[in-house]
Coordinates of N, CA, C and O in Angstrom, one line a residue:
M1 N -7.4 15.1 21.0 CA -8.1 15.3 19.8 C -9.6 15.4 20.0 O -10.2 14.7 20.8
R2 N -10.2 16.2 19.2 CA -11.6 16.3 19.2 C -12.3 15.1 18.5 O -11.8 14.7 17.5
A3 N -13.4 14.7 19.1 CA -14.1 13.6 18.5 C -14.7 14.0 17.2 O -14.9 13.2 16.2
A4 N -15.0 15.3 16.9 CA -15.6 15.7 15.7 C -14.6 15.5 14.5 O -15.0 15.4 13.4
L5 N -13.3 15.4 14.8 CA -12.3 15.2 13.7 C -12.6 13.9 13.0 O -12.4 13.9 11.8
F6 N -13.1 12.9 13.7 CA -13.3 11.6 13.0 C -14.7 11.3 12.7 O -15.0 10.3 12.1
T7 N -15.7 12.1 13.2 CA -17.1 11.8 13.0 C -17.7 12.5 11.8 O -18.8 12.1 11.4
R8 N -17.1 13.5 11.3 CA -17.6 14.2 10.2 C -17.2 13.5 8.9 O -16.0 13.3 8.7
P9 N -18.1 13.1 8.0 CA -17.7 12.5 6.8 C -16.9 13.4 5.8 O -17.2 14.6 5.8
R10 N -16.0 12.9 5.1 CA -15.2 13.6 4.2 C -15.2 12.8 2.9 O -15.3 11.6 2.8
P11 N -15.0 13.5 1.8 CA -14.8 12.8 0.5 C -13.5 12.0 0.5 O -12.6 12.4 1.2
V12 N -13.5 10.9 -0.2 CA -12.3 10.1 -0.4 C -11.3 10.9 -1.1 O -11.6 11.3 -2.3
P13 N -10.1 11.1 -0.6 CA -9.1 11.9 -1.3 C -8.5 11.1 -2.4 O -8.6 9.8 -2.5
S14 N -7.8 11.7 -3.3 CA -7.1 11.1 -4.4 C -6.0 10.2 -3.8 O -5.3 10.5 -2.9
R15 N -5.8 9.1 -4.5 CA -4.8 8.1 -4.1 C -3.4 8.3 -4.9 O -2.5 7.6 -4.7
L16 N -3.4 9.4 -5.7 CA -2.3 9.5 -6.6 C -1.0 9.9 -5.8 O 0.0 9.3 -6.0
V17 N -1.1 10.9 -5.0 CA 0.1 11.4 -4.2 C 0.6 10.3 -3.3 O 1.8 10.0 -3.4
P18 N -0.2 9.6 -2.5 CA 0.4 8.5 -1.7 C 1.0 7.4 -2.6 O 2.0 6.8 -2.2
A19 N 0.4 7.0 -3.7 CA 0.9 6.0 -4.6 C 2.3 6.4 -5.1 O 3.2 5.6 -5.3
L20 N 2.3 7.7 -5.6 CA 3.6 8.2 -6.1 C 4.7 8.2 -5.0 O 5.9 7.9 -5.3
A21 N 4.3 8.5 -3.8 CA 5.3 8.5 -2.7 C 5.8 7.1 -2.5 O 7.0 6.8 -2.2
G22 N 4.9 6.1 -2.5 CA 5.3 4.7 -2.4 C 6.2 4.3 -3.5 O 7.2 3.6 -3.3
A23 N 5.9 4.7 -4.7 CA 6.8 4.4 -5.8 C 8.1 5.0 -5.7 O 9.2 4.4 -6.1
G24 N 8.2 6.3 -5.1 CA 9.4 6.9 -4.8 C 10.3 6.1 -3.8 O 11.5 6.0 -4.0
V25 N 9.7 5.5 -2.8 CA 10.4 4.7 -1.9 C 11.0 3.5 -2.6 O 12.1 3.1 -2.4
I26 N 10.2 2.9 -3.5 CA 10.7 1.7 -4.2 C 11.9 2.1 -5.1 O 12.9 1.4 -5.1
L27 N 11.8 3.2 -5.7 CA 12.9 3.7 -6.6 C 14.2 4.1 -5.8 O 15.3 3.8 -6.2
I28 N 14.0 4.7 -4.6 CA 15.1 5.1 -3.7 C 15.8 3.8 -3.2 O 17.0 3.8 -3.0
A29 N 15.0 2.8 -2.9 CA 15.5 1.6 -2.3 C 16.5 0.8 -3.3 O 17.3 0.1 -2.9
L30 N 16.3 1.0 -4.6 CA 17.1 0.3 -5.6 C 18.6 0.6 -5.4 O 19.4 -0.3 -5.2
P31 N 19.0 1.9 -5.5 CA 20.4 2.1 -5.3 C 20.9 1.8 -3.9 O 22.1 1.4 -3.7
V32 N 20.0 1.9 -2.9 CA 20.4 1.5 -1.5 C 20.7 0.0 -1.5 O 21.8 -0.4 -0.9
F33 N 19.9 -0.8 -2.1 CA 20.2 -2.2 -2.2 C 21.5 -2.5 -2.9 O 22.2 -3.3 -2.5
A34 N 21.6 -1.8 -4.0 CA 22.8 -2.1 -4.9 C 24.1 -1.7 -4.1 O 25.1 -2.4 -4.2
L35 N 24.1 -0.5 -3.5 CA 25.3 -0.1 -2.8 C 25.6 -0.9 -1.5 O 26.8 -1.1 -1.2
A36 N 24.6 -1.3 -0.9 CA 24.7 -2.1 0.4 C 25.0 -3.5 0.2 O 25.3 -4.2 1.1
G37 N 24.9 -4.0 -1.1 CA 25.2 -5.4 -1.4 C 24.0 -6.3 -1.0 O 24.2 -7.5 -0.8
L38 N 22.9 -5.7 -0.8 CA 21.7 -6.5 -0.5 C 21.2 -7.2 -1.7 O 21.4 -6.8 -2.8
P39 N 20.4 -8.3 -1.6 CA 20.0 -9.1 -2.7 C 19.0 -8.3 -3.6 O 17.9 -7.8 -3.1
L40 N 19.3 -8.0 -4.8 CA 18.4 -7.3 -5.7 C 17.1 -8.0 -6.1 O 16.2 -7.5 -6.4
R41 N 17.2 -9.4 -5.9 CA 16.0 -10.2 -6.1 C 15.0 -9.8 -5.0 O 13.8 -9.8 -5.3
G42 N 15.4 -9.5 -3.8 CA 14.5 -9.1 -2.7 C 13.9 -7.8 -3.1 O 12.7 -7.6 -2.9
W43 N 14.7 -6.8 -3.6 CA 14.1 -5.5 -4.0 C 13.1 -5.7 -5.1 O 12.0 -5.2 -5.1
A44 N 13.5 -6.6 -6.1 CA 12.6 -6.8 -7.2 C 11.2 -7.4 -6.8 O 10.2 -7.0 -7.2
L45 N 11.3 -8.4 -5.9 CA 10.1 -9.0 -5.4 C 9.3 -8.0 -4.6 O 8.1 -8.0 -4.8
G46 N 9.9 -7.2 -3.8 CA 9.2 -6.2 -3.0 C 8.5 -5.2 -3.9 O 7.4 -4.9 -3.7
A47 N 9.2 -4.8 -5.0 CA 8.6 -3.9 -6.0 C 7.4 -4.5 -6.7 O 6.4 -3.9 -6.9
V48 N 7.6 -5.8 -7.1 CA 6.5 -6.5 -7.8 C 5.3 -6.7 -6.9 O 4.1 -6.5 -7.3
L49 N 5.5 -7.0 -5.6 CA 4.4 -7.2 -4.7 C 3.7 -5.8 -4.5 O 2.5 -5.8 -4.4
W50 N 4.4 -4.7 -4.3 CA 3.8 -3.4 -4.2 C 3.0 -3.0 -5.4 O 1.9 -2.6 -5.3
A51 N 3.6 -3.2 -6.6 CA 2.9 -2.9 -7.8 C 1.6 -3.8 -8.0 O 0.6 -3.3 -8.4
G52 N 1.7 -5.0 -7.6 CA 0.5 -5.9 -7.7 C -0.5 -5.5 -6.7 O -1.7 -5.5 -7.0
A53 N -0.1 -5.1 -5.5 CA -1.1 -4.6 -4.5 C -1.8 -3.3 -5.0 O -3.0 -3.1 -4.8
Q54 N -1.0 -2.4 -5.7 CA -1.6 -1.2 -6.2 C -2.6 -1.5 -7.3 O -3.7 -0.9 -7.4
A55 N -2.2 -2.5 -8.2 CA -3.2 -2.9 -9.3 C -4.4 -3.5 -8.7 O -5.5 -3.1 -9.2
L56 N -4.3 -4.3 -7.6 CA -5.5 -4.9 -7.0 C -6.4 -3.8 -6.4 O -7.6 -3.8 -6.5
G57 N -5.7 -2.8 -5.8 CA -6.4 -1.6 -5.2 C -7.2 -0.9 -6.2 O -8.3 -0.4 -6.0
L58 N -6.6 -0.6 -7.4 CA -7.2 0.1 -8.5 C -8.5 -0.7 -8.9 O -9.5 -0.2 -9.2
L59 N -8.3 -2.0 -9.1 CA -9.4 -2.9 -9.6 C -10.5 -2.8 -8.5 O -11.7 -2.7 -8.9
L60 N -10.2 -2.9 -7.3 CA -11.2 -2.9 -6.2 C -11.9 -1.5 -6.2 O -13.1 -1.5 -6.0
A61 N -11.2 -0.5 -6.4 CA -11.8 0.9 -6.4 C -12.8 1.0 -7.6 O -13.8 1.6 -7.5
R62 N -12.4 0.4 -8.7 CA -13.3 0.4 -9.9 C -14.6 -0.4 -9.6 O -15.7 0.1 -10.0
V63 N -14.4 -1.5 -9.0 CA -15.6 -2.3 -8.6 C -16.5 -1.6 -7.7 O -17.7 -1.5 -7.9
R64 N -15.9 -0.9 -6.7 CA -16.7 -0.1 -5.7 C -17.4 1.1 -6.5 O -18.6 1.4 -6.2
G65 N -16.7 1.7 -7.4 CA -17.2 2.8 -8.1 C -18.4 2.5 -9.0 O -19.4 3.2 -9.2
E66 N -18.3 1.3 -9.7 CA -19.3 0.8 -10.6 C -20.6 0.5 -9.8 O -21.7 0.8 -10.2
R67 N -20.5 -0.2 -8.6 CA -21.6 -0.6 -7.9 C -22.2 0.6 -7.1 O -23.4 0.7 -7.0
G68 N -21.3 1.4 -6.6 CA -21.7 2.6 -5.9 C -22.7 2.4 -4.7 O -23.5 3.3 -4.4
N69 N -22.6 1.3 -4.1 CA -23.5 1.0 -3.0 C -22.7 0.3 -1.9 O -21.5 0.2 -1.9
V70 N -23.4 -0.1 -0.9 CA -22.7 -0.8 0.3 C -22.0 -2.1 -0.1 O -21.0 -2.4 0.4
A71 N -22.6 -2.8 -1.0 CA -22.0 -4.1 -1.4 C -20.6 -3.8 -2.1 O -19.6 -4.5 -1.8
G72 N -20.5 -2.8 -2.9 CA -19.2 -2.4 -3.5 C -18.2 -2.1 -2.4 O -17.0 -2.4 -2.5
S73 N -18.6 -1.3 -1.4 CA -17.7 -1.0 -0.3 C -17.3 -2.2 0.5 O -16.1 -2.3 0.9
G74 N -18.1 -3.2 0.6 CA -17.8 -4.5 1.3 C -16.8 -5.2 0.5 O -15.9 -5.8 1.0
V75 N -17.0 -5.3 -0.9 CA -16.0 -6.0 -1.7 C -14.7 -5.3 -1.6 O -13.6 -6.0 -1.5
M76 N -14.7 -4.0 -1.6 CA -13.4 -3.3 -1.5 C -12.7 -3.5 -0.1 O -11.5 -3.8 -0.1
G77 N -13.5 -3.6 0.9 CA -12.9 -3.8 2.3 C -12.3 -5.2 2.4 O -11.2 -5.3 2.9
V78 N -13.0 -6.2 2.0 CA -12.5 -7.5 2.0 C -11.4 -7.7 1.1 O -10.3 -8.4 1.4
G79 N -11.4 -7.1 -0.1 CA -10.3 -7.2 -1.0 C -9.0 -6.5 -0.5 O -7.9 -7.1 -0.7
M80 N -9.2 -5.4 0.2 CA -8.0 -4.7 0.7 C -7.4 -5.6 1.8 O -6.1 -5.5 2.0
M81 N -8.2 -6.3 2.6 CA -7.6 -7.1 3.7 C -6.9 -8.3 3.0 O -5.8 -8.8 3.4
F82 N -7.5 -8.9 1.9 CA -6.9 -9.9 1.2 C -5.5 -9.5 0.6 O -4.6 -10.3 0.5
R83 N -5.5 -8.3 0.1 CA -4.2 -7.7 -0.4 C -3.0 -7.9 0.5 O -2.0 -8.4 0.1
G84 N -3.2 -7.5 1.8 CA -2.2 -7.6 2.8 C -1.8 -9.0 3.1 O -0.6 -9.4 3.2
A85 N -2.8 -9.9 3.2 CA -2.6 -11.3 3.5 C -1.9 -12.0 2.3 O -1.0 -12.8 2.6
A86 N -2.2 -11.6 1.1 CA -1.5 -12.2 -0.1 C -0.1 -11.9 -0.1 O 0.8 -12.7 -0.4
V87 N 0.2 -10.6 0.2 CA 1.6 -10.1 0.2 C 2.4 -10.9 1.3 O 3.5 -11.4 1.1
M88 N 1.8 -11.1 2.5 CA 2.4 -11.8 3.6 C 2.7 -13.3 3.2 O 3.8 -13.8 3.5
V89 N 1.7 -13.9 2.6 CA 1.9 -15.3 2.2 C 3.1 -15.5 1.3 O 3.9 -16.3 1.4
V90 N 3.2 -14.6 0.3 CA 4.3 -14.6 -0.7 C 5.6 -14.4 0.0 O 6.6 -15.1 -0.2
A91 N 5.7 -13.4 0.8 CA 6.9 -13.0 1.6 C 7.4 -14.2 2.5 O 8.6 -14.5 2.5
I92 N 6.5 -14.8 3.2 CA 6.8 -15.9 4.0 C 7.2 -17.1 3.3 O 8.2 -17.8 3.6
A93 N 6.5 -17.4 2.1 CA 6.9 -18.5 1.3 C 8.3 -18.4 0.7 O 9.1 -19.3 0.7
V94 N 8.6 -17.1 0.3 CA 10.0 -16.9 -0.2 C 11.0 -17.0 0.9 O 12.1 -17.5 0.7
A95 N 10.7 -16.5 2.0 CA 11.6 -16.4 3.2 C 11.9 -17.9 3.7 O 13.0 -18.1 4.2
T96 N 11.0 -18.8 3.5 CA 11.3 -20.2 3.9 C 12.4 -20.8 3.0 O 13.2 -21.7 3.5
S97 N 12.6 -20.4 1.8 CA 13.6 -20.9 0.9 C 14.8 -20.0 0.9 O 15.9 -20.5 0.7
N98 N 14.6 -18.7 1.1 CA 15.8 -17.8 1.0 C 15.4 -16.6 2.0 O 14.7 -15.7 1.6
V99 N 16.0 -16.6 3.2 CA 15.7 -15.7 4.2 C 16.0 -14.2 3.8 O 15.2 -13.3 4.0
E100 N 17.2 -14.0 3.2 CA 17.6 -12.7 2.8 C 16.7 -12.1 1.8 O 16.3 -10.9 1.9
V101 N 16.3 -12.9 0.8 CA 15.4 -12.3 -0.3 C 14.0 -12.0 0.3 O 13.4 -11.0 0.0
G102 N 13.5 -13.0 1.1 CA 12.2 -12.8 1.6 C 12.1 -11.6 2.6 O 11.1 -10.8 2.6
L103 N 13.1 -11.4 3.4 CA 13.1 -10.3 4.4 C 13.3 -9.0 3.6 O 12.7 -8.0 4.0
S104 N 14.2 -9.0 2.6 CA 14.4 -7.8 1.8 C 13.1 -7.4 1.1 O 12.8 -6.2 1.1
A105 N 12.4 -8.3 0.5 CA 11.2 -8.0 -0.1 C 10.1 -7.4 0.8 O 9.4 -6.5 0.5
A106 N 10.0 -8.1 2.0 CA 9.1 -7.6 3.0 C 9.4 -6.2 3.5 O 8.5 -5.4 3.7
L107 N 10.7 -5.9 3.6 CA 11.0 -4.5 4.1 C 10.8 -3.5 3.0 O 10.3 -2.4 3.3
V108 N 11.1 -3.8 1.8 CA 10.8 -2.8 0.7 C 9.3 -2.6 0.7 O 8.9 -1.4 0.6
Y109 N 8.5 -3.6 0.7 CA 7.0 -3.5 0.6 C 6.6 -2.7 1.9 O 5.7 -1.8 1.8
A110 N 7.1 -3.0 3.0 CA 6.6 -2.4 4.3 C 6.9 -0.9 4.3 O 6.1 -0.1 4.7
F111 N 8.1 -0.5 3.8 CA 8.4 0.9 3.8 C 7.5 1.7 2.8 O 7.0 2.8 3.1
A112 N 7.3 1.1 1.7 CA 6.5 1.8 0.6 C 5.0 1.9 1.1 O 4.4 2.9 1.0
Y113 N 4.5 0.8 1.7 CA 3.2 0.8 2.1 C 3.0 1.7 3.3 O 1.9 2.4 3.4
T114 N 3.9 1.8 4.2 CA 3.8 2.7 5.4 C 3.8 4.1 5.0 O 2.9 4.9 5.5
L115 N 4.6 4.5 4.1 CA 4.6 5.9 3.6 C 3.2 6.2 2.9 O 2.6 7.2 3.1
E116 N 2.8 5.3 2.1 CA 1.5 5.5 1.4 C 0.4 5.6 2.3 O -0.5 6.4 2.2
L117 N 0.4 4.7 3.3 CA -0.7 4.8 4.3 C -0.7 6.1 5.1 O -1.7 6.7 5.4
A118 N 0.5 6.5 5.6 CA 0.6 7.7 6.4 C 0.1 8.9 5.6 O -0.6 9.8 6.1
L119 N 0.5 9.0 4.3 CA 0.0 10.1 3.5 C -1.4 10.0 3.2 O -2.1 11.1 3.1
S120 N -2.0 8.8 3.0 CA -3.4 8.7 2.8 C -4.2 9.2 4.0 O -5.2 9.9 3.9
V121 N -3.8 8.8 5.2 CA -4.5 9.2 6.4 C -4.3 10.7 6.6 O -5.3 11.4 7.0
A122 N -3.2 11.3 6.4 CA -3.0 12.7 6.6 C -3.8 13.5 5.6 O -4.4 14.5 5.9
T123 N -3.9 13.0 4.3 CA -4.7 13.7 3.3 C -6.2 13.6 3.7 O -7.0 14.6 3.5
Y124 N -6.6 12.4 4.2 CA -8.1 12.3 4.6 C -8.4 13.2 5.8 O -9.4 13.9 5.7
V125 N -7.6 13.1 6.8 CA -7.9 13.9 8.0 C -7.7 15.4 7.8 O -8.5 16.2 8.3
G126 N -6.8 15.7 6.9 CA -6.6 17.2 6.7 C -7.5 17.7 5.6 O -7.4 18.9 5.3
G127 N -8.3 16.9 4.9 CA -9.1 17.3 3.8 C -10.3 18.1 4.3 O -10.6 18.2 5.5
E128 N -11.0 18.6 3.3 CA -12.2 19.4 3.6 C -13.3 18.5 4.1 O -13.4 17.3 3.8
R129 N -14.2 19.1 5.0 CA -15.3 18.3 5.6 C -16.5 18.4 4.8 O -16.8 19.3 4.1

């Protein structure tokens, strides 16, 4: 890969398509869980964690947009790291009491987040310079 691919600044792409793709994964997982006999509470917890992470991301993007400076970007960066840590803490706490529900929730969240991240990176790298 050329070094210029990552060194040229690009505008931040829209988060709508990656978020919709993540929501699609959540919706597709529901019938899979129902048909496979997996705990629906795990699916529900994973969906709630993903929706909460999306809401926190929107809130942080709004804070960054209002400040429009380096401090706003720092708040968003630390907040996005906190988002992942908070999801992990909840999934681990649930898994200590019910392994199936905690693991199911973590898998639902992980699949939705992975697709969202992959589409976000592809949109950013493939976007205009």
